[in-house]
CSV table of C-alpha atoms and ligand atoms in Angstrom, one decimal:
chain,number,residue,atom,x,y,z
J,1,MET,CA,22.0,-109.6,-145.7
J,2,VAL,CA,24.4,-107.9,-148.1
J,3,GLY,CA,27.2,-106.4,-146.1
J,4,ASN,CA,27.6,-109.1,-143.5
J,5,ASN,CA,30.2,-110.7,-145.6
J,6,PRO,CA,32.1,-108.1,-147.6
J,7,GLY,CA,33.3,-110.9,-150.0
J,8,TYR,CA,29.7,-111.2,-151.3
J,9,ALA,CA,28.9,-107.5,-151.6
J,10,PRO,CA,28.7,-105.9,-155.0
J,11,LYS,CA,31.8,-103.8,-155.9
J,12,VAL,CA,29.6,-100.7,-155.5
J,13,GLN,CA,26.8,-100.6,-152.9
J,14,HIS,CA,23.8,-98.6,-153.9
J,15,LYS,CA,21.3,-96.8,-151.7
J,16,ILE,CA,18.0,-95.4,-153.0
J,17,LYS,CA,18.2,-91.7,-153.0
J,18,LYS,CA,15.3,-90.3,-154.9
J,19,ILE,CA,11.9,-91.4,-156.4
J,20,ASP,CA,10.2,-89.5,-159.1
J,21,VAL,CA,6.7,-90.2,-160.6
J,22,HIS,CA,5.4,-89.0,-163.9
J,23,LEU,CA,1.9,-89.3,-165.3
J,24,VAL,CA,1.8,-89.3,-169.1
J,25,SER,CA,-1.8,-89.5,-170.3
J,26,HIS,CA,-3.0,-89.9,-173.8
J,27,PRO,CA,-6.6,-89.1,-174.8
J,28,ILE,CA,-8.4,-91.7,-176.9
J,29,THR,CA,-10.5,-89.8,-179.4
J,30,GLY,CA,-11.7,-92.6,-181.6
J,31,GLY,CA,-14.6,-93.6,-179.3
J,32,PHE,CA,-13.1,-97.1,-178.8
J,33,ALA,CA,-15.3,-99.3,-176.8
J,34,ASP,CA,-15.3,-103.0,-175.9
J,35,ALA,CA,-18.3,-105.0,-174.6
J,36,THR,CA,-18.4,-103.3,-171.3
J,37,ARG,CA,-16.7,-99.9,-171.4
J,38,LYS,CA,-15.6,-97.0,-173.5
J,39,VAL,CA,-11.9,-96.1,-173.3
J,40,GLU,CA,-11.3,-92.3,-172.9
J,41,THR,CA,-7.7,-92.1,-171.7
J,42,ILE,CA,-4.7,-94.3,-171.5
J,43,GLY,CA,-1.4,-93.5,-170.1
J,44,TYR,CA,1.7,-94.5,-168.2
J,45,THR,CA,2.4,-93.9,-164.6
J,46,ILE,CA,6.3,-93.9,-164.6
J,47,VAL,CA,8.4,-94.4,-161.6
J,48,ARG,CA,12.1,-93.5,-161.6
J,49,ILE,CA,14.2,-94.7,-158.7
J,50,THR,CA,17.7,-93.2,-158.5
J,51,THR,CA,20.5,-94.4,-156.3
J,52,ASP,CA,23.3,-92.5,-154.5
J,53,GLN,CA,25.7,-93.9,-157.2
J,54,GLY,CA,23.6,-92.2,-160.0
J,55,LEU,CA,22.0,-95.3,-161.5
J,56,GLU,CA,18.3,-95.0,-162.4
J,57,GLY,CA,15.7,-97.8,-162.5
J,58,ILE,CA,12.4,-97.3,-164.5
J,59,GLY,CA,9.1,-98.9,-163.6
J,60,VAL,CA,5.7,-98.4,-165.0
J,61,THR,CA,2.1,-99.1,-164.4
J,62,TYR,CA,-0.7,-97.6,-166.4
J,63,HIS,CA,-4.0,-95.9,-166.0
J,64,GLU,CA,-7.3,-95.4,-167.7
J,65,VAL,CA,-8.5,-93.8,-164.5
J,66,GLY,CA,-6.8,-93.3,-161.1
J,67,GLY,CA,-3.3,-92.4,-162.1
J,68,GLU,CA,-3.3,-89.4,-159.8
J,69,ALA,CA,-4.2,-91.6,-156.8
J,70,THR,CA,-1.4,-94.1,-157.7
J,71,ARG,CA,1.1,-91.3,-157.9
J,72,ALA,CA,0.0,-89.8,-154.6
J,73,LEU,CA,0.3,-93.3,-152.9
J,74,ILE,CA,3.8,-93.8,-154.3
J,75,LEU,CA,5.1,-90.3,-153.4
J,76,ASN,CA,3.3,-89.8,-150.0
J,77,ASN,CA,3.3,-93.3,-148.5
J,78,MET,CA,5.8,-95.5,-150.3
J,79,ALA,CA,8.7,-93.4,-151.4
J,80,PRO,CA,9.7,-92.4,-147.8
J,81,LYS,CA,10.0,-96.1,-147.0
J,82,LEU,CA,12.4,-96.6,-149.9
J,83,ILE,CA,14.9,-93.8,-149.3
J,84,GLY,CA,18.2,-95.2,-148.1
J,85,ARG,CA,17.3,-98.8,-148.9
J,86,ASP,CA,19.4,-101.3,-151.0
J,87,PRO,CA,17.6,-101.7,-154.3
J,88,LEU,CA,18.7,-105.4,-154.5
J,89,GLU,CA,16.3,-106.2,-151.7
J,90,THR,CA,13.3,-106.7,-154.0
J,91,GLU,CA,11.7,-109.6,-152.1
J,92,ALA,CA,12.1,-107.9,-148.7
J,93,ILE,CA,10.7,-104.6,-149.9
J,94,TRP,CA,7.7,-106.3,-151.5
J,95,GLN,CA,6.9,-108.1,-148.3
J,96,GLU,CA,7.2,-105.0,-146.3
J,97,PHE,CA,4.8,-103.0,-148.5
J,98,PHE,CA,2.4,-106.0,-148.6
J,99,HIS,CA,2.0,-105.8,-144.8
J,100,TYR,CA,2.2,-102.0,-144.6
J,101,LEU,CA,-0.6,-101.4,-147.1
J,102,ARG,CA,-2.7,-104.6,-146.7
J,103,GLY,CA,-5.5,-102.7,-144.8
J,104,VAL,CA,-6.1,-100.3,-147.7
J,105,GLY,CA,-5.9,-102.6,-150.7
J,106,ARG,CA,-5.1,-106.2,-151.7
J,107,LYS,CA,-6.2,-105.6,-155.3
J,108,GLY,CA,-6.4,-102.5,-157.4
J,109,LEU,CA,-4.4,-99.2,-157.3
J,110,MET,CA,-2.2,-100.3,-154.3
J,111,TYR,CA,-0.8,-103.1,-156.5
J,112,CYS,CA,-0.5,-100.8,-159.5
J,113,ALA,CA,1.8,-98.6,-157.3
J,114,LEU,CA,3.8,-101.6,-155.9
J,115,SER,CA,4.1,-103.0,-159.4
J,116,ALA,CA,5.7,-99.9,-160.7
J,117,ILE,CA,8.1,-99.7,-157.8
J,118,ASP,CA,9.0,-103.4,-158.1
J,119,ILE,CA,9.6,-103.2,-161.8
J,120,ALA,CA,11.9,-100.2,-161.3
J,121,LEU,CA,13.9,-102.1,-158.6
J,122,TRP,CA,14.4,-105.0,-161.0
J,123,ASP,CA,15.5,-102.7,-163.7
J,124,LEU,CA,18.0,-101.2,-161.2
J,125,LYS,CA,19.1,-104.7,-160.2
J,126,GLY,CA,20.0,-105.5,-163.8
J,127,LYS,CA,21.9,-102.2,-164.1
J,128,ILE,CA,23.8,-102.8,-160.9
J,129,VAL,CA,25.0,-106.3,-162.0
J,130,ASN,CA,25.2,-105.1,-165.6
J,131,LEU,CA,22.9,-107.8,-167.1
J,132,PRO,CA,19.7,-107.6,-169.1
J,133,LEU,CA,16.8,-108.8,-167.0
J,134,TYR,CA,16.1,-112.0,-169.0
J,135,ARG,CA,19.7,-113.1,-168.2
J,136,LEU,CA,19.3,-112.3,-164.6
J,137,LEU,CA,16.2,-114.5,-164.6
J,138,GLY,CA,18.2,-117.3,-166.1
J,139,GLY,CA,16.9,-117.1,-169.7
J,140,ASN,CA,18.8,-117.6,-172.9
J,141,GLN,CA,16.3,-116.4,-175.6
J,142,THR,CA,16.7,-112.9,-177.0
J,143,LYS,CA,13.3,-112.5,-178.5
J,144,ALA,CA,9.7,-113.4,-177.8
J,145,PRO,CA,6.6,-114.0,-179.9
J,146,VAL,CA,4.0,-111.2,-179.8
J,147,TYR,CA,0.3,-110.9,-180.9
J,148,ALA,CA,-1.5,-107.8,-182.1
J,149,SER,CA,-4.6,-106.8,-180.1
J,150,GLY,CA,-7.4,-104.4,-181.0
J,151,GLY,CA,-10.6,-104.8,-182.9
J,152,TRP,CA,-13.0,-102.8,-180.8
J,153,THR,CA,-16.7,-103.6,-180.6
J,154,SER,CA,-17.3,-99.9,-181.6
J,155,TYR,CA,-15.9,-100.7,-185.1
J,156,ASP,CA,-18.3,-101.5,-187.9
J,157,ASP,CA,-17.5,-104.8,-189.6
J,158,ASP,CA,-15.4,-103.2,-192.4
J,159,GLN,CA,-13.2,-101.4,-189.8
J,160,LEU,CA,-12.8,-104.6,-187.9
J,161,VAL,CA,-11.8,-106.6,-191.0
J,162,ASP,CA,-9.5,-103.8,-192.2
J,163,GLU,CA,-7.6,-103.6,-188.9
J,164,MET,CA,-7.2,-107.4,-188.7
J,165,LYS,CA,-5.9,-107.6,-192.2
J,166,GLY,CA,-3.5,-104.7,-191.3
J,167,MET,CA,-2.1,-106.8,-188.4
J,168,VAL,CA,-1.5,-109.7,-190.7
J,169,ALA,CA,0.2,-107.4,-193.2
J,170,ARG,CA,2.5,-106.2,-190.4
J,171,GLY,CA,3.7,-109.8,-189.9
J,172,PHE,CA,1.5,-110.9,-186.9
J,173,SER,CA,0.2,-114.5,-187.1
J,174,PHE,CA,-1.8,-114.2,-183.9
J,175,ILE,CA,-4.4,-111.5,-183.8
J,176,LYS,CA,-7.1,-110.6,-181.2
J,177,PHE,CA,-10.3,-108.7,-181.4
J,178,LYS,CA,-13.3,-107.9,-179.2
J,179,VAL,CA,-16.6,-109.7,-179.1
J,180,GLY,CA,-19.7,-108.7,-177.2
J,181,VAL,CA,-21.1,-106.2,-179.6
J,182,GLU,CA,-24.1,-104.2,-178.6
J,183,GLY,CA,-23.2,-104.6,-175.0
J,184,GLY,CA,-23.1,-108.3,-175.2
J,185,THR,CA,-26.7,-108.6,-176.3
J,186,ASN,CA,-26.1,-110.0,-179.8
J,187,PRO,CA,-23.8,-113.1,-179.9
J,188,ARG,CA,-25.3,-113.9,-183.4
J,189,ARG,CA,-23.7,-110.6,-184.7
J,190,ASP,CA,-20.4,-111.6,-182.9
J,191,ALA,CA,-20.4,-114.9,-184.8
J,192,GLU,CA,-21.0,-113.0,-188.1
J,193,ARG,CA,-18.0,-110.7,-187.4
J,194,VAL,CA,-15.8,-113.7,-186.5
J,195,ARG,CA,-16.8,-115.4,-189.8
J,196,LYS,CA,-15.9,-112.2,-191.7
J,197,VAL,CA,-12.4,-111.9,-190.1
J,198,ARG,CA,-11.7,-115.6,-190.6
J,199,GLU,CA,-12.6,-115.4,-194.3
J,200,ALA,CA,-10.5,-112.3,-194.7
J,201,VAL,CA,-7.3,-113.6,-193.0
J,202,GLY,CA,-7.4,-117.2,-194.1
J,203,PRO,CA,-7.1,-120.4,-192.1
J,204,GLU,CA,-3.4,-120.1,-191.0
J,205,ILE,CA,-3.8,-117.0,-188.8
J,206,LYS,CA,-4.5,-117.7,-185.1
J,207,LEU,CA,-7.7,-115.9,-183.9
J,208,LEU,CA,-8.1,-114.7,-180.3
J,209,LEU,CA,-11.3,-113.3,-179.0
J,210,ASP,CA,-11.8,-111.0,-176.0
J,211,ALA,CA,-15.3,-110.6,-174.4
J,212,ASN,CA,-14.1,-108.2,-171.6
J,213,ASN,CA,-16.2,-109.6,-168.8
J,214,CYS,CA,-19.6,-109.2,-170.6
J,215,TRP,CA,-21.5,-112.4,-170.1
J,216,ASP,CA,-22.8,-114.9,-167.6
J,217,ALA,CA,-21.5,-118.4,-168.0
J,218,ALA,CA,-24.5,-119.9,-169.8
J,219,THR,CA,-24.5,-117.1,-172.4
J,220,ALA,CA,-20.7,-117.2,-172.8
J,221,ILE,CA,-20.8,-120.9,-173.5
J,222,GLN,CA,-23.4,-120.4,-176.1
J,223,ALA,CA,-21.4,-117.5,-177.7
J,224,ALA,CA,-18.2,-119.6,-177.7
J,225,ASN,CA,-19.9,-122.6,-179.3
J,226,ARG,CA,-21.4,-120.3,-182.0
J,227,VAL,CA,-17.8,-119.4,-183.2
J,228,ARG,CA,-16.2,-122.8,-182.6
J,229,GLU,CA,-16.2,-123.7,-186.3
J,230,TYR,CA,-13.9,-120.7,-187.0
J,231,ASP,CA,-11.0,-122.3,-185.1
J,232,ILE,CA,-10.5,-120.0,-182.1
J,233,PHE,CA,-7.1,-120.1,-180.3
J,234,LEU,CA,-8.2,-118.4,-177.1
J,235,PHE,CA,-11.4,-117.0,-175.7
J,236,GLU,CA,-10.7,-114.3,-173.1
J,237,GLU,CA,-12.7,-113.1,-170.1
J,238,PRO,CA,-16.1,-114.5,-171.3
J,239,VAL,CA,-17.6,-113.7,-167.8
J,240,PHE,CA,-16.9,-111.2,-165.1
J,241,ALA,CA,-13.3,-111.6,-163.9
J,242,ASP,CA,-14.4,-112.3,-160.3
J,243,ASP,CA,-16.9,-114.9,-161.3
J,244,ILE,CA,-14.4,-117.7,-160.9
J,245,PRO,CA,-17.1,-120.4,-160.7
J,246,GLY,CA,-18.5,-119.0,-163.9
J,247,LEU,CA,-15.1,-119.2,-165.6
J,248,ALA,CA,-14.8,-122.8,-164.4
J,249,ARG,CA,-18.3,-123.5,-165.8
J,250,PHE,CA,-17.3,-121.9,-169.1
J,251,LYS,CA,-14.3,-124.2,-169.3
J,252,ARG,CA,-16.5,-127.2,-168.8
J,253,GLY,CA,-18.9,-126.0,-171.5
J,254,THR,CA,-16.5,-125.5,-174.4
J,255,ASP,CA,-13.2,-126.8,-175.7
J,256,ILE,CA,-11.9,-123.4,-176.7
J,257,PRO,CA,-9.0,-122.5,-174.4
J,258,LEU,CA,-9.9,-119.9,-171.7
J,259,GLY,CA,-7.7,-116.9,-171.2
J,260,THR,CA,-8.1,-114.8,-168.1
J,261,GLY,CA,-6.1,-113.1,-165.3
J,262,GLU,CA,-5.5,-109.5,-166.5
J,263,HIS,CA,-7.8,-108.3,-163.6
J,264,GLU,CA,-6.2,-110.5,-161.0
J,265,TYR,CA,-3.7,-109.4,-158.4
J,266,THR,CA,-0.9,-111.2,-156.5
J,267,LYS,CA,-0.1,-114.9,-156.2
J,268,PHE,CA,-3.2,-115.4,-154.2
J,269,GLY,CA,-5.5,-114.3,-157.0
J,270,VAL,CA,-3.6,-116.6,-159.4
J,271,ARG,CA,-3.9,-119.4,-156.8
J,272,ASP,CA,-7.7,-119.0,-156.8
J,273,LEU,CA,-8.0,-119.1,-160.6
J,274,VAL,CA,-5.8,-122.1,-160.9
J,275,ALA,CA,-7.3,-124.0,-157.9
J,276,ALA,CA,-10.8,-123.6,-159.3
J,277,GLU,CA,-9.7,-124.9,-162.8
J,278,ALA,CA,-10.8,-121.5,-164.2
J,279,VAL,CA,-8.0,-120.7,-166.6
J,280,ASP,CA,-6.1,-122.4,-169.5
J,281,ILE,CA,-3.9,-119.4,-170.4
J,282,LEU,CA,-2.9,-117.1,-167.5
J,283,GLN,CA,-2.9,-113.5,-168.6
J,284,VAL,CA,-1.7,-111.6,-165.5
J,285,ASP,CA,-0.1,-108.2,-165.9
J,286,GLY,CA,3.1,-107.3,-164.2
J,287,ALA,CA,2.1,-103.7,-164.0
J,288,ARG,CA,-0.9,-104.7,-161.9
J,289,VAL,CA,-0.2,-108.1,-160.2
J,290,GLY,CA,2.7,-106.9,-158.2
J,291,GLY,CA,5.7,-106.4,-160.5
J,292,ILE,CA,8.4,-108.8,-161.6
J,293,THR,CA,8.6,-110.3,-158.1
J,294,GLU,CA,5.0,-111.5,-158.3
J,295,MET,CA,5.0,-112.4,-162.0
J,296,LEU,CA,7.7,-115.0,-161.3
J,297,LYS,CA,5.5,-116.5,-158.7
J,298,ALA,CA,2.4,-116.4,-160.9
J,299,SER,CA,4.4,-118.1,-163.7
J,300,ALA,CA,5.6,-120.8,-161.2
J,301,ILE,CA,2.1,-121.6,-160.0
J,302,ALA,CA,1.0,-121.9,-163.6
J,303,GLN,CA,4.0,-124.1,-164.5
J,304,ALA,CA,3.1,-126.5,-161.7
J,305,PHE,CA,-0.4,-127.0,-163.3
J,306,ASN,CA,0.9,-127.1,-166.9
J,307,ILE,CA,-0.9,-123.8,-167.7
J,308,LYS,CA,0.4,-121.4,-170.2
J,309,PHE,CA,1.7,-117.9,-169.2
J,310,ALA,CA,0.7,-115.0,-171.6
J,311,PRO,CA,1.0,-111.6,-169.9
J,312,HIS,CA,-1.5,-108.9,-170.6
J,313,ALA,CA,-0.2,-105.8,-172.5
J,314,MET,CA,2.9,-103.9,-171.3
J,315,GLU,CA,5.0,-105.9,-173.8
J,316,ASN,CA,8.2,-103.9,-173.3
J,317,ILE,CA,8.2,-104.9,-169.6
J,318,HIS,CA,7.0,-108.5,-170.1
J,319,LEU,CA,9.5,-109.2,-172.9
J,320,HIS,CA,12.2,-110.3,-170.5
J,321,LEU,CA,9.7,-112.6,-168.6
J,322,VAL,CA,8.2,-114.2,-171.7
J,323,ALA,CA,11.7,-114.8,-173.2
J,324,ALA,CA,13.0,-116.4,-169.9
J,325,LEU,CA,10.1,-118.4,-168.4
J,326,PRO,CA,9.4,-121.9,-169.8
J,327,ASN,CA,5.6,-121.9,-169.9
J,328,SER,CA,5.4,-118.5,-171.7
J,329,LEU,CA,3.3,-118.4,-174.8
J,330,PHE,CA,3.5,-114.8,-176.2
J,331,LEU,CA,3.3,-111.1,-175.5
J,332,GLU,CA,0.3,-108.8,-176.2
J,333,ARG,CA,0.8,-105.6,-178.2
J,334,LEU,CA,-2.2,-103.3,-177.9
J,335,LEU,CA,-2.3,-101.2,-181.0
J,336,MET,CA,-4.0,-98.5,-178.9
J,337,PHE,CA,-0.8,-98.1,-176.8
J,338,GLU,CA,1.7,-98.0,-179.8
J,339,GLU,CA,1.7,-94.2,-180.2
J,340,VAL,CA,2.2,-93.2,-176.6
J,341,THR,CA,4.8,-96.0,-176.1
J,342,ALA,CA,6.8,-94.8,-179.1
J,343,HIS,CA,6.9,-91.3,-177.5
J,344,VAL,CA,7.6,-92.3,-173.9
J,345,PHE,CA,10.6,-94.5,-174.7
J,346,LYS,CA,13.4,-93.7,-177.0
J,347,ASN,CA,14.2,-97.3,-177.9
J,348,ALA,CA,11.1,-99.4,-177.3
J,349,PRO,CA,11.3,-102.6,-179.4
J,350,VAL,CA,9.0,-102.8,-182.4
J,351,PRO,CA,7.7,-106.2,-183.5
J,352,VAL,CA,9.3,-107.7,-186.5
J,353,ASP,CA,7.6,-110.8,-188.2
J,354,GLY,CA,5.6,-111.4,-185.0
J,355,TYR,CA,8.6,-111.2,-182.6
J,356,MET,CA,10.0,-108.6,-180.3
J,357,HIS,CA,13.8,-108.5,-179.7
J,358,ILE,CA,15.3,-107.6,-176.3
J,359,PRO,CA,17.5,-104.5,-176.3
J,360,ASP,CA,21.1,-105.4,-175.7
J,361,LEU,CA,21.3,-103.3,-172.5
J,362,PRO,CA,21.3,-104.0,-168.8
J,363,GLY,CA,18.0,-104.2,-166.8
J,364,LEU,CA,14.9,-103.7,-168.9
J,365,GLY,CA,17.0,-102.0,-171.5
J,366,LEU,CA,14.5,-99.1,-171.9
J,367,GLU,CA,15.4,-95.5,-172.2
J,368,LEU,CA,12.8,-92.8,-171.4
J,369,ASP,CA,12.5,-89.8,-173.6
J,370,MET,CA,12.6,-87.3,-170.7
J,371,ASP,CA,11.8,-84.3,-172.9
J,372,PHE,CA,8.5,-85.9,-173.9
J,373,VAL,CA,7.8,-87.2,-170.4
J,374,ASN,CA,8.4,-83.8,-168.8
J,375,ASP,CA,6.5,-81.9,-171.5
J,376,ASN,CA,3.6,-84.3,-171.1
J,377,ASP,CA,3.6,-84.9,-167.4
J,378,ASP,CA,0.0,-84.3,-166.2
J,379,ALA,CA,1.3,-82.5,-163.1
J,380,ARG,CA,3.2,-80.0,-165.2
J,381,LYS,CA,0.2,-79.5,-167.5
J,382,LEU,CA,-1.9,-78.7,-164.5
J,383,GLY,CA,0.7,-76.2,-163.2
J,384,SER,CA,1.5,-78.1,-160.0
J,385,ALA,CA,5.0,-79.4,-160.8
M,401,MG,MG1,-8.4,-108.4,-172.4
């Protein structure tokens, strides 16, 4: 324990003094839909943890729905347990919350809340020792590859092709779009769209497809084999995320690599995917799975099975992990999030030639635009803050 031996204590000891939570929502007006749902709102749930020495750590999770509940859980039930604690105790704090809250959630919003807190603690840890997070994790790379992600099933074919060509024009060589048009009822049309994109972008660009949970295994295998000739780099969530036997069956039915994991929580969820041979490219999300603490364990499980690690979304947080961890493949940049991200952070990195560069700053290296965050905090807009 820090403090038992003063020789090993940091020069300045920090205690957590204050926790703030902001909800910044962003309406999606374009009628974006994937195979299984329409996206109406996106947004960041932002946690700021301040110490008695005046340092602040930033963590985020995000919400299409349920941000208010995540905020209430953090403020009412978790923040009181953090006051007075040493922010370096990330592992101990994670374990305490795991047991404190296990009866009300072992997946879902509870882990969104814990993820945001854990990310803020790791940001603080980097600031306390004055190192960027990737250095603290033992990495030596200062940039990471990133792919562009969009291509909604609600687009007509021309909109889809235009967006994909736009990604390539911006320097991305890995691009992802949705399949499962017409609610997943028309894989023949999906194959037609894949053909059009392949013809438009040429043979060198890597194509990734995302079916967003829409099929059963038999249909998904048929759909994958229909597009096999277009050289697909990754096929994502072809069946319902909890249909782990179905994912394993998909893998046996096609040689296109299977990406999944964005809907999985904790090391135990990762264990189940890996043990069932139901994943080739692990796409867990640090803002859901349990923060940096749990992402390190997820990556380690994948390493032991020679499985690639490619975190879902939240590229500004995952940048340090993908730069530092040896089985990392790339980051995902959702075009849908670009506008709100550019407003929320003053200095969020922008991809250049398919790479994101780590800010040369301690911790995550991100600076919030607090004018924007305060002006757009849902609580303030509702008159309750
Ligand atoms: Mg996805």
